[in-house]
Coordinates of C-alpha atoms in Angstrom, one line a residue:
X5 CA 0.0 0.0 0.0
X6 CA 3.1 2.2 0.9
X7 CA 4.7 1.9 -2.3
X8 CA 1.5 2.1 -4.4
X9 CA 1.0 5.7 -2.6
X10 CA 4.9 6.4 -3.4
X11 CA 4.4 5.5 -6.9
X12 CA 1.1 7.4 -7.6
X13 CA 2.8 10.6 -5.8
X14 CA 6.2 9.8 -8.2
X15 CA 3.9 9.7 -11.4
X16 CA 1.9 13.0 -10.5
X17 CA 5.2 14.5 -9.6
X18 CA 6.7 13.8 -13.0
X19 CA 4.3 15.3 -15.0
X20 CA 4.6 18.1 -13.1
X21 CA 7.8 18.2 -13.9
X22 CA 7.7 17.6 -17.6
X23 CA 5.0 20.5 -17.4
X24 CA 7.4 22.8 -15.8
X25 CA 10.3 22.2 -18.1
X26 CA 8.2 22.8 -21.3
X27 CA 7.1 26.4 -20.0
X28 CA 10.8 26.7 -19.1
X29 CA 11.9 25.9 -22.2
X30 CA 9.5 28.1 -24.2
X31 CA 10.2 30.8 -22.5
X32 CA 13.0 32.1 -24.9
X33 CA 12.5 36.2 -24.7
X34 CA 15.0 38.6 -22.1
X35 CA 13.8 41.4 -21.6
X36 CA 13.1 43.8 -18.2
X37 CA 9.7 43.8 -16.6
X38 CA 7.2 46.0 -15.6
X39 CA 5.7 44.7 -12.2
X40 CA 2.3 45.9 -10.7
X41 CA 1.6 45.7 -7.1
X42 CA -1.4 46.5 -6.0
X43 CA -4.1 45.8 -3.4
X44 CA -5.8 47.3 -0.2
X45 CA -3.5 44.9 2.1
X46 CA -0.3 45.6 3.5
X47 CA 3.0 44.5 1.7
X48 CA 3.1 46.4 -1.3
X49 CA 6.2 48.4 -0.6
X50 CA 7.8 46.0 1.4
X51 CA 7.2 43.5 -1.6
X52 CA 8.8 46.5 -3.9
X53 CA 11.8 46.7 -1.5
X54 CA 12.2 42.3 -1.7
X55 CA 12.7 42.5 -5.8
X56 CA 15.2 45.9 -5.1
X57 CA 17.6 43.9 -2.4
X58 CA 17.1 40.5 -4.3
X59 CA 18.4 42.8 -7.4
X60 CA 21.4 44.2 -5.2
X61 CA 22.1 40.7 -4.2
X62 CA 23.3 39.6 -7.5
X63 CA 25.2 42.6 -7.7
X64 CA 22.5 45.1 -9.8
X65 CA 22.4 48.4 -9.9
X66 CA 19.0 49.9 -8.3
X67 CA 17.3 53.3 -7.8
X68 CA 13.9 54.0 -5.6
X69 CA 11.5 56.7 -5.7
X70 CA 9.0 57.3 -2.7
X71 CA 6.2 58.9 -3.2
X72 CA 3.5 59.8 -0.7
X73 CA 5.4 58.5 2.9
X74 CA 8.5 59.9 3.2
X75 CA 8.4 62.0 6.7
X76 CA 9.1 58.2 8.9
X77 CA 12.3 56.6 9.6
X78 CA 12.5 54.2 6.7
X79 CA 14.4 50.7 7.7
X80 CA 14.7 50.1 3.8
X81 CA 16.3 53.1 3.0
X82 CA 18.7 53.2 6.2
X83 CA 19.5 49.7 4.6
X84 CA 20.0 49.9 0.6
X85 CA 21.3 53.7 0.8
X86 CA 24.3 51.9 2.2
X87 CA 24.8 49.1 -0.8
X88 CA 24.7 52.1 -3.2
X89 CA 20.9 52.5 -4.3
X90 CA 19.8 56.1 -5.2
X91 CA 16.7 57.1 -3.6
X92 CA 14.4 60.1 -4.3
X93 CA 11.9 60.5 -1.9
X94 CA 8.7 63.1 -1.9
X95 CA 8.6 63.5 1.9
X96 CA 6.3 65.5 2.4
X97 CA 4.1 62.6 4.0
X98 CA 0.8 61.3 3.5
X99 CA -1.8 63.4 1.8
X100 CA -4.8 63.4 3.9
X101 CA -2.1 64.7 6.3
X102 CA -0.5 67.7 4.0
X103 CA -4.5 68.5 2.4
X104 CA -2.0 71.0 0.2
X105 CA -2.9 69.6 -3.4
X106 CA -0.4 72.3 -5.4
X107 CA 2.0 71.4 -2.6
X108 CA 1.7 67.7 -3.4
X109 CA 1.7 68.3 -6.9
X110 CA 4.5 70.4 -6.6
X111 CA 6.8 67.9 -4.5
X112 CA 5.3 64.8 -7.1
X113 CA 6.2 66.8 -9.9
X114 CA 10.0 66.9 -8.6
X115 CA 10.5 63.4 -8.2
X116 CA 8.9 62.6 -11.3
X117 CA 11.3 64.3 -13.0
X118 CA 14.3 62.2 -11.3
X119 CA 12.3 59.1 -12.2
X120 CA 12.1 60.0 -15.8
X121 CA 16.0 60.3 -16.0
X122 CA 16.2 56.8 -13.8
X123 CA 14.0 55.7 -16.6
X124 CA 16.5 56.9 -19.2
X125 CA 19.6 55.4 -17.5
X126 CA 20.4 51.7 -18.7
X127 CA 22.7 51.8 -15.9
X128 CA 20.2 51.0 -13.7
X129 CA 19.0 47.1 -13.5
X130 CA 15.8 47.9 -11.0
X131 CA 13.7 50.8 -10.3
X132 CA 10.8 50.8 -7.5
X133 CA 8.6 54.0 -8.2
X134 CA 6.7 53.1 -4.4
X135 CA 3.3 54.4 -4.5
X136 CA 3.1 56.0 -7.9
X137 CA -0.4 55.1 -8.6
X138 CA -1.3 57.3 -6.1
X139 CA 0.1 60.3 -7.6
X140 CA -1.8 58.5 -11.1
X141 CA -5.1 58.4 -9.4
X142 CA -4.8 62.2 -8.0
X143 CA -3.6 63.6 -11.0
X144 CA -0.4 64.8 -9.3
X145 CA 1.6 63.0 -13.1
X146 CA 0.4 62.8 -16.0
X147 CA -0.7 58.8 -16.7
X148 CA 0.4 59.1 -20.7
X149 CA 3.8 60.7 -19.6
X150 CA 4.0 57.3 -17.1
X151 CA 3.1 55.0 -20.0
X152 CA 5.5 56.4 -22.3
X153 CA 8.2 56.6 -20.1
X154 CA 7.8 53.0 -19.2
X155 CA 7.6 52.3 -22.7
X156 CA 11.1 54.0 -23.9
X157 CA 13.3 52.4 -21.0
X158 CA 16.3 50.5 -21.3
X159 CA 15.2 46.8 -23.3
X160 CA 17.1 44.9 -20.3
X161 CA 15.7 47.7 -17.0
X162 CA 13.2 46.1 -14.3
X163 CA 10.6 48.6 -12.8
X164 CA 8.2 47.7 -9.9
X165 CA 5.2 50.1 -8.9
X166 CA 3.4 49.8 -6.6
X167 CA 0.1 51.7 -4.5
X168 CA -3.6 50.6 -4.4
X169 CA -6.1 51.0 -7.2
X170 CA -3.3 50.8 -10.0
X171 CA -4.9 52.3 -13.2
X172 CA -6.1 49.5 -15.9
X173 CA -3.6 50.8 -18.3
X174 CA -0.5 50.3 -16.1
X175 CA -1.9 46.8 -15.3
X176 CA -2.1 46.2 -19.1
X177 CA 1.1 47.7 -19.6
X178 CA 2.5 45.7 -17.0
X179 CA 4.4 42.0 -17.6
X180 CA 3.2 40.7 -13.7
X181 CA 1.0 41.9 -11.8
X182 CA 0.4 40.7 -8.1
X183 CA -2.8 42.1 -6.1
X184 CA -2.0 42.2 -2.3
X185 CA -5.9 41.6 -0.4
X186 CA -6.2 42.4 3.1
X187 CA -7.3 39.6 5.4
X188 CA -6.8 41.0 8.7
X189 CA -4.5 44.1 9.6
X190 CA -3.5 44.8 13.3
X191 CA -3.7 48.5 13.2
X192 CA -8.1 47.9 12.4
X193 CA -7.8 46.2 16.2
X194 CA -6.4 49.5 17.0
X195 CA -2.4 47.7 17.9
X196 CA 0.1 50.8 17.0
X197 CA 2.4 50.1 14.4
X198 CA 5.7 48.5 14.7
X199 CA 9.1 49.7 14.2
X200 CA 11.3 46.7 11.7
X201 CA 8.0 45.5 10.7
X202 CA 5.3 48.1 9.9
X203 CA 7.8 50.6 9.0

């Protein structure tokens, strides 16, 4: 009975297998990637910050723009700023807490403009614009100017966005995308958020 379970579990696990090596195999075509996070749960930056320190860890060269937060300690930042990756942050903090929409605009507007040249630089391997469709979704950048800057990268550059509600256009323009749904968040049971895991 033993090895009939074995065998049955070695069959299903071989084709498997031969599945897996025939997508591997056709997928031929290198190229960077647009990624899309997205979602109303927590992890989308953090998620961001995984593919920028996976993308130092073989040795790539990466750049981050924040928009939106910007005013907290940032464990990310304190981190990669020291393994060489250029950050450009908005920090003027969140908006319901600024309510200065020219302000906002203003301050997006500035780091737009460095993500555009990051966007021009085939230097750079991996680029996390964090919270970007924010600054979409208010109006604060122009979503065309987005597109077509994503669009006349670098062939072999790697950009991740992330925020919620990600327009339909950047999620068609995107290669992955990866919604991030909210199950349960401690803050709702009114616990204060965490330093080195929240923020």
């Amino acid at each position: 009975m033993a090895q009939q379970k074995q065998d049955r579990h070695q069959e299903r696990q071989q084709k498997i297998k031969q599945e897996v090596d025939q997508r591997v195999e056709a997928a031929q075509e290198e190229k960077g990637l647009i990624l899309v996070i997205t979602g109303n749960g927590k992890g989308k930056t953090t998620a961001g910050f995984g593919t920028i320190a996976r993308a130092v860890g073989h040795g790539f060269n990466c750049a981050v723009a924040q928009f939106i937060k910007g005013t907290w300690d940032n464990g990310e930042k304190n981190l990669l700023e020291k393994l060489g990756v250029e950050f450009q942050v908005m920090a003027t903090g969140f908006t319901w807490e600024t309510q200065d929409k020219e302000g906002d605009t203003l301050a997006a507007q500035k780091i737009w403009q460095e993500c555009k040249r990051m966007l021009k630089d085939d230097s750079l391997n991996v680029i996390l614009l964090d919270e970007i469709t924010y600054m979409v979704t208010y109006g604060y950048i122009d979503l065309d100017e987005v597109l077509e800057a994503l669009s006349q990268r670098p062939k072999m550059q790697s950009v991740v966005l992330t925020g919620r509600a990600a327009h339909r256009r950047l999620i068609e323009a995107a290669d992955t995308v990866s919604e991030v749904r909210n199950v349960k968040h401690a803050f709702e049971a009114g616990v204060k958020a965490l330093k080195g895991v929240d923020w």
